[in-house]
């Protein structure tokens, strides 16, 4: 008993006084650093170390057992082969399209689902459920639905007299079609994030605006849009990260085809890995890493700085 | 937005729109899963001529010596083990990180955020696993899932632990609790609401994970449920009814979790997103 009281007294200065900290640390803190060791070891060995050594292995010709240093050859090859470098542009297109649509549609659905309509709870669940369904399952189902001649989507379009495109077989449409399915699958998450944002806005603002004669359009532009900005930032960043890293859905629906027209970096990484070009595959990984951090980190920093100013 | 009376016209439009966009694809999966082989191959979206869902489910289980049963067992082991370990380890990290301020906090937090942003380096991870002798093993894949899921869990736990008053720790210490006793007997039970959230979200995530088993646990005998879908896809070019029955079966566990824990899932995924 006396011992523990002493320990507690000794813990206090750890935070404030440097010289005594080392003495106190030898005493037992109730918050020992070794608590972090198991998680730290797993995380370091299986996540941080691979991420770090990727930079070295991307400079080699590599078979897992044998490696030969070849400098920047993998990167040169990546940027010279049209099939590979187009993966880079496709990744950007896919990320921007999915992210933009999720922000806009998510916001619209959230406004709808926070307004006075019947069956809100049900509609919320309906929109959110696809988030939890197997991506591969969704991909397979939509591959069938998007079949150019027999699929239900073009069948329905045919009824109203529209000739639907070959969603997944037309090189111009394949990447966009997969992006649409990704939006279908992920917009529920954007919606609930926006709903949380809108519901946190005090109701008085809307009432005050109404007294001042603002219509619903005005209160959307001047109240909802600015005050839901943290939600927008979250949706934007989450869907950008998701879009840039996206692999499952593309692989389930088109495998990068037709040709290489829907290949993204993540699918290039897998194809090169399957083909045994481990160095090239890892170079793709490093490029993806640089792309994601190069876009997301500045964006994150910029939004945070703006937030402080406001 | 502030009118009290429900807008009937808007409600009707919303209901119709949501049904067409979000429910019809699921109806399509269900109908196709209940068709016979020839009918399913037409890709027709209609009520099956004769409803043979049960028969198809039996068939899909029987395929290739009950590989789907093995896959269900594998996926269950993978999910339960990785989520259980992830939750405990992440809570321990979050506890120390939140309570003990040191100059290591900032770098540790940055490394943690990196886990949410950086795509895992695939082949180097395989290389590390091979050096450790855990490539193509279930425990290897479990460790990978833990490593990739930790960041999200720690962030959620950290936010929650900051709401637990420190006086509680101090009282427990005065009463003679050591660090382990303090954490496992006092703090951990208090984390229950956030634990439920983390468990449900990660369970859905690991259950639906396709990429990591594809890379780190290849081989048919090790298939997880998502991989059976993928394998059936290339194999079953003709039996779409069985393929869709498989989709239906592996969607049941997330569906059940969703029905029971919808609120926790939503609150977990939106945590911290509103305050910015």
Coordinates of C-alpha atoms in Angstrom, one line a residue:
Chain A
X1 CA 0.0 0.0 0.0
X2 CA 2.6 2.5 1.1
X3 CA 4.6 1.4 -1.9
X4 CA 1.9 2.2 -4.4
X5 CA 1.2 5.6 -3.0
X6 CA 4.9 6.4 -3.3
X7 CA 4.8 5.2 -6.9
X8 CA 1.9 7.5 -7.7
X9 CA 3.7 10.5 -6.1
X10 CA 6.7 9.7 -8.2
X11 CA 4.8 9.4 -11.4
X12 CA 3.6 13.0 -11.3
X13 CA 6.8 14.8 -12.1
X14 CA 7.4 12.6 -15.2
X15 CA 5.3 14.9 -17.3
X16 CA 6.8 18.2 -16.2
X17 CA 10.3 17.9 -14.9
X18 CA 13.1 16.5 -17.1
X19 CA 15.8 15.7 -14.6
X20 CA 13.7 13.7 -12.3
X21 CA 12.0 12.0 -15.2
X22 CA 14.7 9.4 -15.6
X23 CA 14.6 8.5 -12.0
X24 CA 10.9 8.3 -11.9
X25 CA 10.8 6.2 -15.1
X26 CA 12.7 3.4 -13.3
X27 CA 9.8 3.3 -10.9
X28 CA 6.8 1.5 -12.4
X29 CA 4.5 3.8 -14.3
X30 CA 0.9 2.7 -14.4
X31 CA 1.1 3.3 -18.2
X32 CA 4.1 1.2 -19.1
X33 CA 5.6 1.5 -22.6
X34 CA 5.7 -2.2 -23.0
X35 CA 2.0 -2.1 -23.6
X36 CA 2.8 -0.8 -27.0
X37 CA 5.4 -3.5 -27.8
X38 CA 3.2 -6.3 -29.1
X39 CA 1.2 -4.1 -31.5
X40 CA 4.4 -2.2 -32.3
X41 CA 6.3 -5.3 -33.3
X42 CA 3.5 -6.6 -35.6
X43 CA 2.9 -3.2 -37.2
X44 CA 6.6 -2.6 -37.7
X45 CA 7.5 -6.0 -39.1
X46 CA 4.5 -6.4 -41.4
X47 CA 3.7 -2.9 -42.4
X48 CA 6.5 -0.3 -41.8
X49 CA 9.5 -2.5 -42.7
X50 CA 7.9 -3.7 -46.0
X51 CA 7.0 -0.1 -46.8
X52 CA 10.5 1.0 -46.2
X53 CA 12.4 -1.8 -48.0
X54 CA 10.0 -1.4 -51.0
X55 CA 12.1 1.6 -52.0
X56 CA 15.2 -0.5 -52.2
X57 CA 13.6 -3.5 -53.9
X58 CA 12.0 -1.3 -56.5
X59 CA 15.5 -0.7 -57.8
X60 CA 16.3 -4.3 -58.3
X61 CA 15.5 -7.2 -60.6
X62 CA 14.0 -9.5 -58.0
X63 CA 12.8 -13.0 -57.7
X64 CA 12.4 -13.1 -53.9
X65 CA 15.5 -15.3 -53.6
X66 CA 17.8 -13.4 -55.7
X67 CA 18.1 -9.7 -56.4
X68 CA 20.2 -7.7 -58.8
X69 CA 20.5 -3.9 -58.4
X70 CA 19.5 -2.2 -61.7
X71 CA 19.0 1.4 -60.6
X72 CA 16.0 3.1 -61.9
X73 CA 15.3 0.7 -64.8
X74 CA 12.0 -0.5 -63.3
X75 CA 10.7 3.1 -63.2
X76 CA 12.0 3.8 -66.7
X77 CA 10.1 0.7 -67.9
X78 CA 7.0 1.7 -66.0
X79 CA 6.9 5.2 -67.6
X80 CA 7.9 4.0 -71.0
X81 CA 5.4 1.2 -71.5
X82 CA 2.0 2.7 -72.4
X83 CA 0.1 -0.2 -70.8
X84 CA 1.8 0.6 -67.5
X85 CA 1.8 4.3 -67.5
X86 CA -1.8 4.5 -68.5
X87 CA -2.5 2.8 -65.2
X88 CA -1.4 6.0 -63.6
X89 CA -3.8 8.2 -65.5
X90 CA -6.6 5.6 -65.0
X91 CA -6.0 5.6 -61.2
X92 CA -6.3 9.4 -61.1
X93 CA -9.5 9.4 -63.3
X94 CA -11.0 6.7 -61.2
X95 CA -10.2 8.4 -57.9
X96 CA -11.4 11.9 -59.1
X97 CA -14.6 10.5 -60.6
X98 CA -15.6 8.3 -57.6
X99 CA -14.6 11.0 -55.1
X100 CA -16.5 13.8 -56.9
X101 CA -19.6 11.7 -57.3
X102 CA -19.5 10.5 -53.7
X103 CA -19.2 14.1 -52.4
X104 CA -22.1 15.4 -54.6
X105 CA -24.5 12.5 -54.3
X106 CA -23.6 11.8 -50.7
X107 CA -24.5 15.4 -49.8
X108 CA -27.7 15.3 -51.8
X109 CA -28.8 12.0 -50.2
X110 CA -27.9 13.3 -46.8
X111 CA -30.0 16.5 -47.3
X112 CA -32.9 14.4 -48.5
X113 CA -32.6 11.9 -45.6
X114 CA -32.5 14.7 -43.0
X115 CA -35.5 16.4 -44.4
X116 CA -39.1 15.7 -43.5
X117 CA -39.9 12.6 -45.5
X118 CA -41.5 9.3 -44.5
X119 CA -39.4 6.2 -43.9
X120 CA -36.1 8.0 -43.3
X121 CA -34.7 5.2 -41.2
X122 CA -35.5 2.6 -43.7
X123 CA -34.0 4.6 -46.6
X124 CA -30.9 5.2 -44.6
X125 CA -30.4 1.5 -44.1
X126 CA -31.1 0.8 -47.7
X127 CA -28.5 3.3 -48.9
X128 CA -25.9 2.1 -46.4
X129 CA -26.2 -1.6 -46.7
X130 CA -24.1 -2.0 -50.0
X131 CA -21.1 -0.7 -48.0
X132 CA -21.1 -3.9 -46.0
X133 CA -21.5 -6.4 -48.9
X134 CA -18.7 -8.3 -50.4
X135 CA -17.0 -6.1 -53.1
X136 CA -16.4 -9.2 -55.3
X137 CA -20.1 -10.2 -55.0
X138 CA -21.2 -6.7 -56.0
X139 CA -18.7 -6.7 -58.9
X140 CA -20.0 -10.0 -60.2
X141 CA -23.6 -9.0 -59.9
X142 CA -23.0 -5.8 -61.8
X143 CA -20.9 -7.5 -64.4
X144 CA -24.0 -9.5 -65.3
X145 CA -26.4 -6.5 -65.0
X146 CA -24.1 -4.5 -67.3
X147 CA -23.9 -7.1 -70.0
X148 CA -24.3 -5.1 -73.3
X149 CA -26.9 -7.3 -74.9
X150 CA -28.6 -9.4 -72.3
X151 CA -28.0 -7.3 -69.1
X152 CA -30.9 -5.8 -67.2
X153 CA -29.5 -2.3 -67.3
X154 CA -29.4 -2.1 -71.1
X155 CA -32.7 -4.0 -71.2
X156 CA -34.4 -1.3 -69.1
X157 CA -32.7 1.5 -71.1
X158 CA -34.0 -0.2 -74.3
X159 CA -37.6 -0.1 -73.0
X160 CA -37.4 3.7 -72.8
X161 CA -35.7 3.8 -76.2
X162 CA -32.1 4.4 -75.2
X163 CA -29.4 2.3 -76.7
X164 CA -27.1 1.6 -73.7
X165 CA -23.4 1.4 -74.3
X166 CA -21.3 -1.7 -73.8
X167 CA -20.6 -0.7 -70.3
X168 CA -17.7 -3.1 -69.6
X169 CA -16.8 -4.0 -73.1
X170 CA -16.4 -0.6 -74.6
X171 CA -12.9 0.8 -73.9
X172 CA -14.3 4.3 -73.5
X173 CA -16.8 3.2 -70.8
X174 CA -15.1 0.3 -68.9
X175 CA -13.3 2.4 -66.3
X176 CA -16.2 4.8 -65.8
X177 CA -18.7 1.9 -65.4
X178 CA -16.5 0.4 -62.7
X179 CA -16.3 3.8 -61.1
X180 CA -20.2 4.1 -61.1
X181 CA -20.4 0.7 -59.4
X182 CA -17.9 1.9 -56.8
X183 CA -20.0 5.0 -56.2
X184 CA -23.1 2.8 -55.8
X185 CA -21.3 0.7 -53.3
X186 CA -19.6 3.5 -51.3
X187 CA -22.1 6.4 -51.4
X188 CA -23.9 5.1 -48.3
X189 CA -20.8 5.8 -46.2
X190 CA -20.5 9.3 -47.6
X191 CA -24.2 9.8 -46.8
X192 CA -24.0 8.8 -43.2
X193 CA -21.0 11.0 -42.7
X194 CA -22.8 14.0 -44.2
X195 CA -25.9 13.2 -42.2
X196 CA -23.9 13.3 -39.0
X197 CA -22.5 16.6 -40.1
X198 CA -25.9 18.1 -41.0
X199 CA -27.6 16.9 -37.8
X200 CA -24.9 18.5 -35.7
X201 CA -25.8 22.0 -37.1
X202 CA -28.0 23.7 -34.5
X203 CA -31.6 23.9 -35.5
X204 CA -31.8 27.6 -34.5
X205 CA -29.7 28.6 -37.5
X206 CA -32.3 27.3 -39.9
X207 CA -35.1 28.9 -37.9
X208 CA -33.3 32.3 -37.8
X209 CA -32.6 32.1 -41.5
X210 CA -36.3 31.4 -42.1
X211 CA -37.4 34.3 -40.0
X212 CA -35.1 36.4 -42.2
X213 CA -36.9 35.2 -45.2
X214 CA -34.3 32.7 -46.6
X215 CA -35.6 29.9 -48.8
X216 CA -34.5 26.3 -48.5
X217 CA -32.0 26.9 -51.4
X218 CA -30.4 29.8 -49.6
X219 CA -30.2 28.0 -46.3
X220 CA -28.5 25.1 -48.0
X221 CA -25.9 27.3 -49.7
X222 CA -25.3 29.6 -46.7
X223 CA -25.8 27.2 -43.7
X224 CA -25.5 23.6 -44.6
X225 CA -22.7 23.8 -47.1
X226 CA -20.2 25.8 -45.0
X227 CA -21.1 24.2 -41.7
X228 CA -20.9 20.6 -43.1
X229 CA -17.4 21.4 -44.3
X230 CA -15.6 19.0 -41.9
X231 CA -17.9 16.2 -43.2
X232 CA -17.0 17.2 -46.8
X233 CA -13.3 17.0 -45.9
X234 CA -13.7 13.6 -44.4
X235 CA -15.7 12.2 -47.4
X236 CA -13.3 13.8 -49.8
X237 CA -10.2 12.4 -48.2
X238 CA -11.6 8.9 -47.4
X239 CA -12.9 8.5 -50.9
X240 CA -9.7 9.8 -52.5
X241 CA -7.6 7.3 -50.5
X242 CA -10.1 4.5 -51.3
X243 CA -10.3 5.4 -55.0
X244 CA -6.5 5.7 -55.5
X245 CA -5.9 2.3 -53.8
X246 CA -9.0 0.6 -55.4
X247 CA -8.4 -2.9 -56.6
X248 CA -11.0 -5.5 -55.7
X249 CA -13.9 -4.1 -57.7
X250 CA -11.8 -3.5 -60.8
X251 CA -10.4 -6.9 -60.6
X252 CA -13.8 -8.6 -60.1
X253 CA -15.4 -6.7 -63.0
X254 CA -12.9 -6.1 -65.8
X255 CA -9.4 -7.4 -64.7
X256 CA -8.1 -4.2 -66.2
X257 CA -9.6 -4.8 -69.6
X258 CA -10.7 -4.5 -72.3
X259 CA -7.0 -4.3 -73.3
X260 CA -5.5 -2.1 -70.6
X261 CA -8.2 0.5 -70.6
X262 CA -9.4 0.0 -67.0
X263 CA -6.0 -1.0 -65.5
X264 CA -5.1 1.0 -62.4
X265 CA -1.8 1.0 -60.5
X266 CA -3.2 -1.5 -58.0
X267 CA -4.1 -4.0 -60.7
X268 CA -0.8 -3.4 -62.5
X269 CA 1.0 -4.3 -59.2
X270 CA -1.0 -7.6 -59.1
X271 CA -0.4 -8.4 -62.8
X272 CA 3.3 -7.8 -62.5
X273 CA 3.5 -9.8 -59.3
X274 CA 1.7 -12.7 -61.0
X275 CA 4.0 -12.5 -64.0
X276 CA 7.0 -12.8 -61.6
X277 CA 8.3 -9.2 -62.1
X278 CA 8.6 -8.5 -58.4
X279 CA 10.9 -5.5 -58.8
X280 CA 8.6 -3.9 -61.3
X281 CA 5.6 -4.7 -59.1
X282 CA 7.3 -3.1 -56.2
X283 CA 8.1 0.0 -58.3
X284 CA 4.4 0.2 -59.0
X285 CA 3.8 0.1 -55.2
X286 CA 6.3 2.9 -54.6
X287 CA 4.6 5.0 -57.3
X288 CA 1.2 4.4 -55.7
X289 CA 2.6 5.2 -52.3
X290 CA 4.0 8.5 -53.7
X291 CA 0.8 9.3 -55.5
X292 CA -1.4 8.7 -52.5
X293 CA 0.8 10.6 -50.0
X294 CA 1.5 13.3 -52.6
X295 CA -2.2 14.0 -53.0
X296 CA -3.7 13.2 -49.6
X297 CA -1.1 14.7 -47.2
X298 CA -1.0 18.2 -48.8
X299 CA -4.8 18.2 -49.1
X300 CA -5.2 17.2 -45.4
X301 CA -2.7 19.9 -44.4
X302 CA -4.3 22.5 -46.5
X303 CA -7.8 21.8 -45.1
X304 CA -6.6 21.8 -41.6
X305 CA -4.8 25.1 -42.0
X306 CA -7.9 26.6 -43.6
X307 CA -9.9 25.3 -40.6
X308 CA -7.6 27.2 -38.2
X309 CA -8.0 30.4 -40.1
X310 CA -11.8 30.3 -40.2
Chain B
X1 CA -36.0 21.7 -44.1
X2 CA -37.7 23.1 -41.1
X3 CA -41.3 22.5 -42.1
X4 CA -42.9 20.0 -39.7
X5 CA -45.3 18.4 -42.2
X6 CA -43.9 15.4 -44.0
X7 CA -43.5 16.0 -47.7
X8 CA -45.5 13.1 -49.3
X9 CA -44.5 13.7 -52.9
X10 CA -40.8 13.8 -52.1
X11 CA -41.2 10.7 -49.9
X12 CA -42.7 8.8 -52.7
X13 CA -40.0 9.8 -55.2
X14 CA -37.3 9.0 -52.7
X15 CA -38.8 5.6 -51.9
X16 CA -39.1 4.7 -55.6
X17 CA -35.6 6.0 -56.4
X18 CA -33.9 4.2 -53.5
X19 CA -35.8 1.0 -54.3
X20 CA -34.7 0.9 -57.9
X21 CA -31.1 1.9 -57.3
X22 CA -30.3 0.1 -54.1
X23 CA -32.7 -2.7 -53.7
X24 CA -33.2 -4.0 -57.3
X25 CA -29.6 -5.3 -57.6
X26 CA -30.1 -7.3 -54.4
X27 CA -33.4 -8.7 -55.8
X28 CA -31.5 -9.6 -58.9
X29 CA -28.9 -11.6 -56.9
X30 CA -31.7 -13.4 -55.0
X31 CA -33.7 -14.2 -58.1
X32 CA -30.7 -15.5 -60.0
X33 CA -29.6 -17.6 -57.1
X34 CA -33.0 -19.3 -57.2
X35 CA -33.1 -20.1 -60.9
X36 CA -32.0 -23.2 -62.7
X37 CA -28.9 -23.3 -64.7
X38 CA -30.3 -22.5 -68.1
X39 CA -32.5 -19.7 -66.9
X40 CA -29.7 -18.1 -64.9
X41 CA -27.5 -18.1 -68.0
X42 CA -29.9 -15.8 -69.8
X43 CA -29.1 -13.0 -67.3
X44 CA -32.8 -12.4 -67.2
X45 CA -34.1 -10.2 -64.4
X46 CA -37.3 -11.9 -63.5
X47 CA -39.0 -14.1 -61.0
X48 CA -37.6 -17.6 -61.4
X49 CA -39.7 -20.1 -63.3
X50 CA -39.4 -22.6 -60.5
X51 CA -37.9 -21.5 -57.2
X52 CA -35.0 -23.8 -56.4
X53 CA -32.9 -21.7 -54.0
X54 CA -32.4 -24.5 -51.4
X55 CA -31.3 -26.9 -54.1
X56 CA -28.8 -24.4 -55.4
X57 CA -27.4 -23.7 -51.9
X58 CA -26.9 -27.4 -51.4
X59 CA -25.2 -27.7 -54.8
X60 CA -22.9 -24.8 -54.1
X61 CA -21.8 -26.4 -50.8
X62 CA -21.2 -29.7 -52.5
X63 CA -19.0 -28.2 -55.2
X64 CA -15.4 -29.4 -55.2
X65 CA -15.6 -31.5 -52.1
X66 CA -17.3 -28.9 -49.9
X67 CA -14.7 -26.3 -50.5
X68 CA -17.1 -23.6 -49.4
X69 CA -17.4 -25.2 -46.0
X70 CA -13.7 -25.1 -45.6
X71 CA -13.7 -21.5 -46.8
X72 CA -16.4 -20.6 -44.2
X73 CA -14.3 -22.2 -41.5
X74 CA -11.1 -20.5 -42.7
X75 CA -12.8 -17.1 -42.9
X76 CA -14.3 -17.5 -39.4
X77 CA -10.9 -18.4 -37.9
X78 CA -9.3 -15.5 -39.7
X79 CA -11.9 -13.0 -38.7
X80 CA -12.3 -14.0 -35.1
X81 CA -8.6 -14.4 -34.4
X82 CA -7.5 -11.2 -36.1
X83 CA -10.3 -9.0 -34.7
X84 CA -9.8 -10.3 -31.1
X85 CA -6.1 -9.7 -31.1
X86 CA -6.4 -6.4 -32.9
X87 CA -8.9 -5.0 -30.4
X88 CA -6.8 -6.0 -27.3
X89 CA -3.5 -4.8 -28.7
X90 CA -4.9 -1.6 -30.1
X91 CA -6.7 -0.8 -26.8
X92 CA -3.4 -1.2 -24.9
X93 CA -1.6 1.1 -27.3
X94 CA -4.3 3.7 -27.2
X95 CA -4.4 3.6 -23.4
X96 CA -0.7 4.3 -23.0
X97 CA -0.6 6.8 -25.9
X98 CA -3.5 8.7 -24.5
X99 CA -2.4 8.7 -20.8
X100 CA 1.3 9.0 -20.9
X101 CA 2.5 12.1 -22.7
X102 CA 6.0 11.9 -24.0
X103 CA 8.1 13.2 -26.9
X104 CA 7.3 9.9 -28.6
X105 CA 3.6 10.6 -28.9
X106 CA 3.9 12.7 -32.1
X107 CA 6.1 10.4 -34.1
X108 CA 4.0 7.4 -33.0
X109 CA 0.8 9.1 -34.0
X110 CA 2.3 10.0 -37.4
X111 CA 3.3 6.4 -38.0
X112 CA -0.2 5.4 -37.1
X113 CA -1.9 7.7 -39.5
X114 CA 0.5 6.4 -42.1
X115 CA -1.2 3.1 -41.7
X116 CA -4.5 4.6 -42.8
X117 CA -3.1 6.4 -45.9
X118 CA -0.2 4.3 -47.3
X119 CA -1.1 1.4 -49.4
X120 CA 0.7 -1.7 -48.1
X121 CA 3.8 -2.8 -50.1
X122 CA 2.7 -6.2 -51.4
X123 CA 5.8 -8.1 -52.6
X124 CA 8.0 -6.7 -49.8
X125 CA 5.5 -8.0 -47.3
X126 CA 5.6 -11.4 -48.9
X127 CA 9.3 -11.3 -48.7
X128 CA 9.3 -10.5 -45.0
X129 CA 6.7 -13.2 -44.4
X130 CA 8.8 -15.7 -46.3
X131 CA 11.9 -14.8 -44.2
X132 CA 9.8 -15.4 -41.1
X133 CA 8.3 -18.6 -42.5
X134 CA 4.7 -17.4 -42.2
X135 CA 3.9 -16.9 -45.9
X136 CA 1.0 -19.0 -47.1
X137 CA 0.0 -19.8 -43.5
X138 CA -3.2 -18.8 -41.7
X139 CA -1.4 -17.3 -38.7
X140 CA 0.7 -15.2 -41.1
X141 CA -2.5 -13.8 -42.7
X142 CA -4.0 -13.2 -39.3
X143 CA -0.9 -11.2 -38.4
X144 CA -1.2 -9.2 -41.6
X145 CA -4.8 -8.4 -41.0
X146 CA -3.9 -7.2 -37.5
X147 CA -1.1 -5.0 -38.7
X148 CA -3.3 -3.4 -41.4
X149 CA -6.2 -2.9 -39.0
X150 CA -4.4 -1.5 -36.0
X151 CA -4.3 2.1 -37.0
X152 CA -8.1 2.5 -37.3
X153 CA -8.7 0.7 -34.0
X154 CA -6.1 2.8 -32.1
X155 CA -7.6 6.1 -33.3
X156 CA -11.1 5.1 -32.2
X157 CA -9.9 3.8 -28.8
X158 CA -7.8 6.9 -28.2
X159 CA -10.7 9.2 -28.7
X160 CA -12.8 7.2 -26.3
X161 CA -10.2 6.8 -23.6
X162 CA -9.7 10.5 -23.4
X163 CA -13.3 10.7 -22.1
X164 CA -12.5 8.4 -19.2
X165 CA -11.5 10.5 -16.2
X166 CA -8.0 10.0 -14.9
X167 CA -9.2 10.0 -11.3
X168 CA -10.4 6.5 -12.0
X169 CA -6.9 5.3 -12.8
X170 CA -5.6 7.1 -9.7
X171 CA -8.2 5.4 -7.4
X172 CA -7.3 2.0 -8.8
X173 CA -3.6 2.6 -8.3
X174 CA -4.2 3.7 -4.7
X175 CA -6.1 0.5 -4.2
X176 CA -3.0 -1.4 -5.3
X177 CA -3.7 -2.2 -9.0
X178 CA -0.7 -2.8 -11.2
X179 CA -0.7 -1.7 -14.8
X180 CA -2.2 -4.9 -16.1
X181 CA -4.9 -4.9 -13.4
X182 CA -5.7 -1.3 -14.0
X183 CA -6.0 -1.8 -17.8
X184 CA -7.8 -5.1 -17.9
X185 CA -10.0 -4.8 -14.9
X186 CA -10.8 -1.1 -14.9
X187 CA -10.3 0.5 -18.3
X188 CA -11.0 -2.3 -20.7
X189 CA -14.5 -3.1 -19.4
X190 CA -15.3 0.6 -19.7
X191 CA -14.4 0.6 -23.4
X192 CA -17.4 -1.7 -24.1
X193 CA -19.3 0.6 -26.4
X194 CA -16.4 1.5 -28.6
X195 CA -15.2 -2.2 -28.5
X196 CA -18.5 -3.2 -30.0
X197 CA -18.1 -0.7 -32.7
X198 CA -14.5 -1.7 -33.5
X199 CA -15.3 -5.4 -33.5
X200 CA -18.3 -5.0 -35.8
X201 CA -16.6 -2.7 -38.3
X202 CA -13.4 -4.8 -38.4
X203 CA -15.3 -8.1 -38.6
X204 CA -17.2 -6.9 -41.7
X205 CA -13.9 -5.6 -43.1
X206 CA -11.9 -8.7 -42.6
X207 CA -14.7 -11.0 -43.7
X208 CA -15.1 -9.0 -46.9
X209 CA -11.3 -8.7 -47.5
X210 CA -10.3 -10.1 -50.8
X211 CA -6.9 -8.6 -51.6
X212 CA -4.9 -9.8 -48.5
X213 CA -6.0 -13.4 -48.8
X214 CA -5.3 -13.3 -52.5
X215 CA -1.7 -12.2 -52.0
X216 CA -0.7 -13.7 -48.6
X217 CA -2.7 -17.0 -48.5
X218 CA -2.8 -18.3 -52.0
X219 CA -3.8 -21.9 -52.8
X220 CA -7.1 -23.5 -53.1
X221 CA -7.0 -25.5 -49.9
X222 CA -6.7 -22.2 -47.9
X223 CA -9.5 -20.4 -49.7
X224 CA -11.5 -17.8 -47.8
X225 CA -15.1 -17.1 -48.7
X226 CA -14.3 -14.1 -50.9
X227 CA -11.8 -16.2 -52.9
X228 CA -14.3 -19.0 -53.5
X229 CA -16.4 -16.4 -55.2
X230 CA -13.5 -15.4 -57.4
X231 CA -12.6 -19.0 -58.1
X232 CA -16.1 -19.9 -58.9
X233 CA -16.3 -17.0 -61.3
X234 CA -13.7 -18.3 -63.6
X235 CA -14.9 -21.9 -63.2
X236 CA -18.6 -21.4 -63.3
X237 CA -19.0 -19.6 -66.6
X238 CA -22.1 -21.7 -67.1
X239 CA -23.6 -21.9 -63.6
X240 CA -24.5 -18.4 -62.7
X241 CA -27.2 -19.7 -60.4
X242 CA -24.6 -21.3 -58.1
X243 CA -22.3 -18.3 -58.3
X244 CA -25.1 -16.0 -57.2
X245 CA -26.1 -18.5 -54.5
X246 CA -22.5 -18.2 -53.2
X247 CA -22.8 -14.4 -53.2
X248 CA -26.0 -14.7 -51.2
X249 CA -24.5 -17.1 -48.6
X250 CA -21.4 -15.1 -47.9
X251 CA -23.5 -11.9 -47.5
X252 CA -25.5 -13.4 -44.7
X253 CA -22.9 -12.8 -41.9
X254 CA -22.5 -9.1 -42.6
X255 CA -26.3 -8.8 -43.1
X256 CA -26.9 -10.2 -39.6
X257 CA -24.3 -7.9 -38.0
X258 CA -25.8 -5.0 -39.9
X259 CA -29.3 -5.8 -38.6
X260 CA -28.1 -6.0 -35.0
X261 CA -25.4 -3.4 -34.9
X262 CA -26.4 -0.8 -37.5
X263 CA -26.0 2.1 -35.1
X264 CA -22.6 1.0 -33.9
X265 CA -21.3 0.5 -37.4
X266 CA -22.4 3.9 -38.5
X267 CA -21.1 5.7 -35.4
X268 CA -17.8 3.9 -35.8
X269 CA -17.4 4.8 -39.4
X270 CA -18.4 8.4 -38.8
X271 CA -16.4 8.9 -35.6
X272 CA -14.5 12.2 -35.6
X273 CA -15.7 13.1 -39.0
X274 CA -18.0 15.9 -38.0
X275 CA -15.9 17.8 -35.5
X276 CA -13.1 17.9 -38.0

